[in-house]
Amino acid sequence: MSIALEQHAAEFTQAIIDVYKEEVPTPSFLRSFFTTVSKPSKFVEIWVQRGTEKIAVDVNRGGGGRRNQFSKESQKVFLAPFYDEYFDATSLDTYDNMVNMGAPAELVGSTVRNIGEKLQTLRDKINRAKELQASQVFETGVVQLNSGDNIDFKRKATSIVDPGAYWGTTTTDIESQLIAAGTFLRTDGKSSAKVLNMIMSSTAWIALKKSDYFTKKANYNNVVLLDINMPIADSTGASYHGQITAGSFILNCWTYDETYETDAGVDTRYLDANNVIILPATGTRFVMAHAGLPKIIADPARAEFNFINNMAAEFMVYNNIDTKRFAHNFGVMSAPIAVPVSIDRIYTLQAISAEIEQG
Amino acid sequence: MSITVSNANNNQSFADYDRTKFLLGDNDFSRADYIDSGAGSTLAAYLVVSRISATGKLVPWVIAASDGSEFPVGLVWLGGAASIAVAASATKSIEYVNKGKVNKDLIAFPNAETLASVVKGMGRLDDWLESLGLVLESGIELTAVDNS
């Protein structure tokens, strides 16, 4: 294609008045329930020893005590999925200018900023993948992988419940459903928290507000609309609406309607709009583990000698020259896996019927 | 200790560990040859064994035998191993525990017998083993493995 005349004349006939580069925020709400850990190893593992709630029994004095044992535990090893997103910086005109023309300082700065912004975009992509992992852990307990075997954390079937009676019907006994959730977290999850976080779609929230349970029992007038002591701060993507009670449990109500785009450009929800996720507000052990990332280590004394080492990091930014394509690549790597260490402290309730959601 | 591996694929593997102890104290051991019955076998730890009177060989307890092996003499001890293989008709020198405290929950029984099975003319197996000098105890387990 020939170079257009405007390429020459634009400077005299038109002027840029503003530039808008869309920076799409990355939700972090679901990730905020996970503690970030980075290790240099390729595999990461957890050890879990589940407990019991047995009680002491009185014995005869002088007859000896009752023998207890602590003999069972589980080891779980994971090969974290690997994300490597890069772009070819030579496609940027400013890069050509900088390298080939002895660029002025402001042009060099512009190029570096441009590359930095694109690296941030790549990092955001990986952060969305981490958010998706967290959503899959909360919904099914299975992290879906594209290049590998799915990681199934083996949530109990009783923690993923379709009650058959949905919130779209105003007379549904929602309180019983929420009490059942709290009871599971207490009995199976051994959680002592009476305050729970309930994460739902706006569809579920609207249905909840219209329900008999909400209007007649939960007493909308008493909903707390602001609580500055909420434990989850510094995260985006969710809205806090207040607290409701169910039996002896208090539920913090959150809505979360965030979406991401697939490679094909299809907007997809992180969490199914039909599902409600219920977690203890305190005492959960969820870890966003990051396995080691390969880094090229250059020996300054011998420029020709490089070697690869694994480093512990959440992300690693790299650049390299593709000498065959004469391309300068910049990229971001990460190997995260969202691990629900306290696996039975997650409860998924289908609150909205699939038919309503599809309609 | 036993290890049970599950859910192994290219990206994950679970292992459940059970470190329940069998020997709980004051134990005495004897050593004798264990003889396979002829087809080759896997000898499990903590199995109830008895001796054929004429040969002195150890065999799994046979409740209806009349060659002396109807009377248990102890429980197989393999030094912590869960089992060993014994070739067809081969003999293997093994230890068995016949005194002291043992974890009765780990005792292995031949032919689906139980501690309530009756030793010929002598009463229940648990009473018989206690009369040998074994003290059958049970631990209260306060831990559990994770979902798998």
mmCIF file with all atom_site columns, N, CA, C and O in Angstrom, chain A residues 148-167:
data_model
loop_
_atom_site.group_PDB
_atom_site.id
_atom_site.type_symbol
_atom_site.label_atom_id
_atom_site.label_alt_id
_atom_site.label_comp_id
_atom_site.label_asym_id
_atom_site.label_entity_id
_atom_site.label_seq_id
_atom_site.pdbx_PDB_ins_code
_atom_site.Cartn_x
_atom_site.Cartn_y
_atom_site.Cartn_z
_atom_site.occupancy
_atom_site.B_iso_or_equiv
_atom_site.pdbx_formal_charge
_atom_site.auth_seq_id
_atom_site.auth_comp_id
_atom_site.auth_asym_id
_atom_site.auth_atom_id
_atom_site.pdbx_PDB_model_num
ATOM 1  N N  . GLY A 1 148 ? -3.235  -28.837 29.509 1.00 0.00 ? 148 GLY A N  1
ATOM 2  C CA . GLY A 1 148 ? -2.903  -29.688 30.652 1.00 0.00 ? 148 GLY A CA 1
ATOM 3  C C  . GLY A 1 148 ? -4.166  -30.343 31.144 1.00 0.00 ? 148 GLY A C  1
ATOM 4  O O  . GLY A 1 148 ? -5.241  -30.204 30.545 1.00 0.00 ? 148 GLY A O  1
ATOM 5  N N  . ASP A 1 149 ? -4.032  -31.072 32.221 1.00 0.00 ? 149 ASP A N  1
ATOM 6  C CA . ASP A 1 149 ? -5.191  -31.728 32.817 1.00 0.00 ? 149 ASP A CA 1
ATOM 7  C C  . ASP A 1 149 ? -5.830  -30.791 33.836 1.00 0.00 ? 149 ASP A C  1
ATOM 8  O O  . ASP A 1 149 ? -5.129  -30.099 34.579 1.00 0.00 ? 149 ASP A O  1
ATOM 9  N N  . ASN A 1 150 ? -7.144  -30.777 33.856 1.00 0.00 ? 150 ASN A N  1
ATOM 10 C CA . ASN A 1 150 ? -7.847  -29.948 34.836 1.00 0.00 ? 150 ASN A CA 1
ATOM 11 C C  . ASN A 1 150 ? -7.413  -30.321 36.253 1.00 0.00 ? 150 ASN A C  1
ATOM 12 O O  . ASN A 1 150 ? -7.149  -31.492 36.542 1.00 0.00 ? 150 ASN A O  1
ATOM 13 N N  . ILE A 1 151 ? -7.365  -29.323 37.109 1.00 0.00 ? 151 ILE A N  1
ATOM 14 C CA . ILE A 1 151 ? -6.996  -29.558 38.501 1.00 0.00 ? 151 ILE A CA 1
ATOM 15 C C  . ILE A 1 151 ? -8.273  -29.578 39.330 1.00 0.00 ? 151 ILE A C  1
ATOM 16 O O  . ILE A 1 151 ? -8.970  -28.563 39.450 1.00 0.00 ? 151 ILE A O  1
ATOM 17 N N  . ASP A 1 152 ? -8.579  -30.742 39.866 1.00 0.00 ? 152 ASP A N  1
ATOM 18 C CA . ASP A 1 152 ? -9.813  -30.947 40.630 1.00 0.00 ? 152 ASP A CA 1
ATOM 19 C C  . ASP A 1 152 ? -9.466  -31.015 42.110 1.00 0.00 ? 152 ASP A C  1
ATOM 20 O O  . ASP A 1 152 ? -8.812  -31.945 42.561 1.00 0.00 ? 152 ASP A O  1
ATOM 21 N N  . PHE A 1 153 ? -9.899  -30.014 42.845 1.00 0.00 ? 153 PHE A N  1
ATOM 22 C CA . PHE A 1 153 ? -9.574  -29.969 44.267 1.00 0.00 ? 153 PHE A CA 1
ATOM 23 C C  . PHE A 1 153 ? -10.514 -30.818 45.108 1.00 0.00 ? 153 PHE A C  1
ATOM 24 O O  . PHE A 1 153 ? -10.385 -30.868 46.314 1.00 0.00 ? 153 PHE A O  1
ATOM 25 N N  . LYS A 1 154 ? -11.447 -31.479 44.445 1.00 0.00 ? 154 LYS A N  1
ATOM 26 C CA . LYS A 1 154 ? -12.321 -32.459 45.092 1.00 0.00 ? 154 LYS A CA 1
ATOM 27 C C  . LYS A 1 154 ? -13.185 -31.846 46.194 1.00 0.00 ? 154 LYS A C  1
ATOM 28 O O  . LYS A 1 154 ? -13.119 -32.253 47.361 1.00 0.00 ? 154 LYS A O  1
ATOM 29 N N  . ARG A 1 155 ? -13.969 -30.881 45.793 1.00 0.00 ? 155 ARG A N  1
ATOM 30 C CA . ARG A 1 155 ? -14.965 -30.390 46.738 1.00 0.00 ? 155 ARG A CA 1
ATOM 31 C C  . ARG A 1 155 ? -16.014 -31.466 46.976 1.00 0.00 ? 155 ARG A C  1
ATOM 32 O O  . ARG A 1 155 ? -16.329 -32.244 46.077 1.00 0.00 ? 155 ARG A O  1
ATOM 33 N N  . LYS A 1 156 ? -16.556 -31.479 48.156 1.00 0.00 ? 156 LYS A N  1
ATOM 34 C CA . LYS A 1 156 ? -17.615 -32.447 48.454 1.00 0.00 ? 156 LYS A CA 1
ATOM 35 C C  . LYS A 1 156 ? -18.862 -32.113 47.617 1.00 0.00 ? 156 LYS A C  1
ATOM 36 O O  . LYS A 1 156 ? -19.187 -30.936 47.417 1.00 0.00 ? 156 LYS A O  1
ATOM 37 N N  . ALA A 1 157 ? -19.542 -33.159 47.196 1.00 0.00 ? 157 ALA A N  1
ATOM 38 C CA . ALA A 1 157 ? -20.759 -32.946 46.412 1.00 0.00 ? 157 ALA A CA 1
ATOM 39 C C  . ALA A 1 157 ? -21.788 -32.154 47.214 1.00 0.00 ? 157 ALA A C  1
ATOM 40 O O  . ALA A 1 157 ? -22.567 -31.373 46.643 1.00 0.00 ? 157 ALA A O  1
ATOM 41 N N  . THR A 1 158 ? -21.759 -32.313 48.527 1.00 0.00 ? 158 THR A N  1
ATOM 42 C CA . THR A 1 158 ? -22.731 -31.608 49.369 1.00 0.00 ? 158 THR A CA 1
ATOM 43 C C  . THR A 1 158 ? -22.414 -30.117 49.524 1.00 0.00 ? 158 THR A C  1
ATOM 44 O O  . THR A 1 158 ? -23.176 -29.385 50.159 1.00 0.00 ? 158 THR A O  1
ATOM 45 N N  . SER A 1 159 ? -21.288 -29.682 48.943 1.00 0.00 ? 159 SER A N  1
ATOM 46 C CA . SER A 1 159 ? -20.960 -28.256 48.999 1.00 0.00 ? 159 SER A CA 1
ATOM 47 C C  . SER A 1 159 ? -21.395 -27.531 47.726 1.00 0.00 ? 159 SER A C  1
ATOM 48 O O  . SER A 1 159 ? -21.230 -26.317 47.619 1.00 0.00 ? 159 SER A O  1
ATOM 49 N N  . ILE A 1 160 ? -21.895 -28.286 46.752 1.00 0.00 ? 160 ILE A N  1
ATOM 50 C CA . ILE A 1 160 ? -22.353 -27.690 45.494 1.00 0.00 ? 160 ILE A CA 1
ATOM 51 C C  . ILE A 1 160 ? -23.808 -28.121 45.323 1.00 0.00 ? 160 ILE A C  1
ATOM 52 O O  . ILE A 1 160 ? -24.093 -29.242 44.908 1.00 0.00 ? 160 ILE A O  1
ATOM 53 N N  . VAL A 1 161 ? -24.701 -27.231 45.677 1.00 0.00 ? 161 VAL A N  1
ATOM 54 C CA . VAL A 1 161 ? -26.090 -27.653 45.899 1.00 0.00 ? 161 VAL A CA 1
ATOM 55 C C  . VAL A 1 161 ? -27.043 -26.974 44.914 1.00 0.00 ? 161 VAL A C  1
ATOM 56 O O  . VAL A 1 161 ? -27.002 -25.761 44.708 1.00 0.00 ? 161 VAL A O  1
ATOM 57 N N  . ASP A 1 162 ? -27.873 -27.787 44.309 1.00 0.00 ? 162 ASP A N  1
ATOM 58 C CA . ASP A 1 162 ? -29.012 -27.296 43.546 1.00 0.00 ? 162 ASP A CA 1
ATOM 59 C C  . ASP A 1 162 ? -30.260 -27.676 44.339 1.00 0.00 ? 162 ASP A C  1
ATOM 60 O O  . ASP A 1 162 ? -30.689 -28.831 44.314 1.00 0.00 ? 162 ASP A O  1
ATOM 61 N N  . PRO A 1 163 ? -30.859 -26.722 45.066 1.00 0.00 ? 163 PRO A N  1
ATOM 62 C CA . PRO A 1 163 ? -31.974 -27.080 45.953 1.00 0.00 ? 163 PRO A CA 1
ATOM 63 C C  . PRO A 1 163 ? -33.265 -27.384 45.211 1.00 0.00 ? 163 PRO A C  1
ATOM 64 O O  . PRO A 1 163 ? -34.208 -27.898 45.807 1.00 0.00 ? 163 PRO A O  1
ATOM 65 N N  . GLY A 1 164 ? -33.318 -27.021 43.941 1.00 0.00 ? 164 GLY A N  1
ATOM 66 C CA . GLY A 1 164 ? -34.546 -27.274 43.188 1.00 0.00 ? 164 GLY A CA 1
ATOM 67 C C  . GLY A 1 164 ? -35.600 -26.196 43.378 1.00 0.00 ? 164 GLY A C  1
ATOM 68 O O  . GLY A 1 164 ? -36.489 -26.055 42.548 1.00 0.00 ? 164 GLY A O  1
ATOM 69 N N  . ALA A 1 165 ? -35.491 -25.452 44.443 1.00 0.00 ? 165 ALA A N  1
ATOM 70 C CA . ALA A 1 165 ? -36.408 -24.326 44.679 1.00 0.00 ? 165 ALA A CA 1
ATOM 71 C C  . ALA A 1 165 ? -35.579 -23.047 44.563 1.00 0.00 ? 165 ALA A C  1
ATOM 72 O O  . ALA A 1 165 ? -34.557 -22.912 45.242 1.00 0.00 ? 165 ALA A O  1
ATOM 73 N N  . TYR A 1 166 ? -35.998 -22.150 43.692 1.00 0.00 ? 166 TYR A N  1
ATOM 74 C CA . TYR A 1 166 ? -35.136 -21.028 43.341 1.00 0.00 ? 166 TYR A CA 1
ATOM 75 C C  . TYR A 1 166 ? -35.683 -19.698 43.856 1.00 0.00 ? 166 TYR A C  1
ATOM 76 O O  . TYR A 1 166 ? -36.867 -19.570 44.185 1.00 0.00 ? 166 TYR A O  1
ATOM 77 N N  . TRP A 1 167 ? -34.806 -18.717 43.894 1.00 0.00 ? 167 TRP A N  1
ATOM 78 C CA . TRP A 1 167 ? -35.141 -17.433 44.494 1.00 0.00 ? 167 TRP A CA 1
ATOM 79 C C  . TRP A 1 167 ? -36.119 -16.632 43.648 1.00 0.00 ? 167 TRP A C  1
ATOM 80 O O  . TRP A 1 167 ? -36.686 -15.651 44.125 1.00 0.00 ? 167 TRP A O  1
#
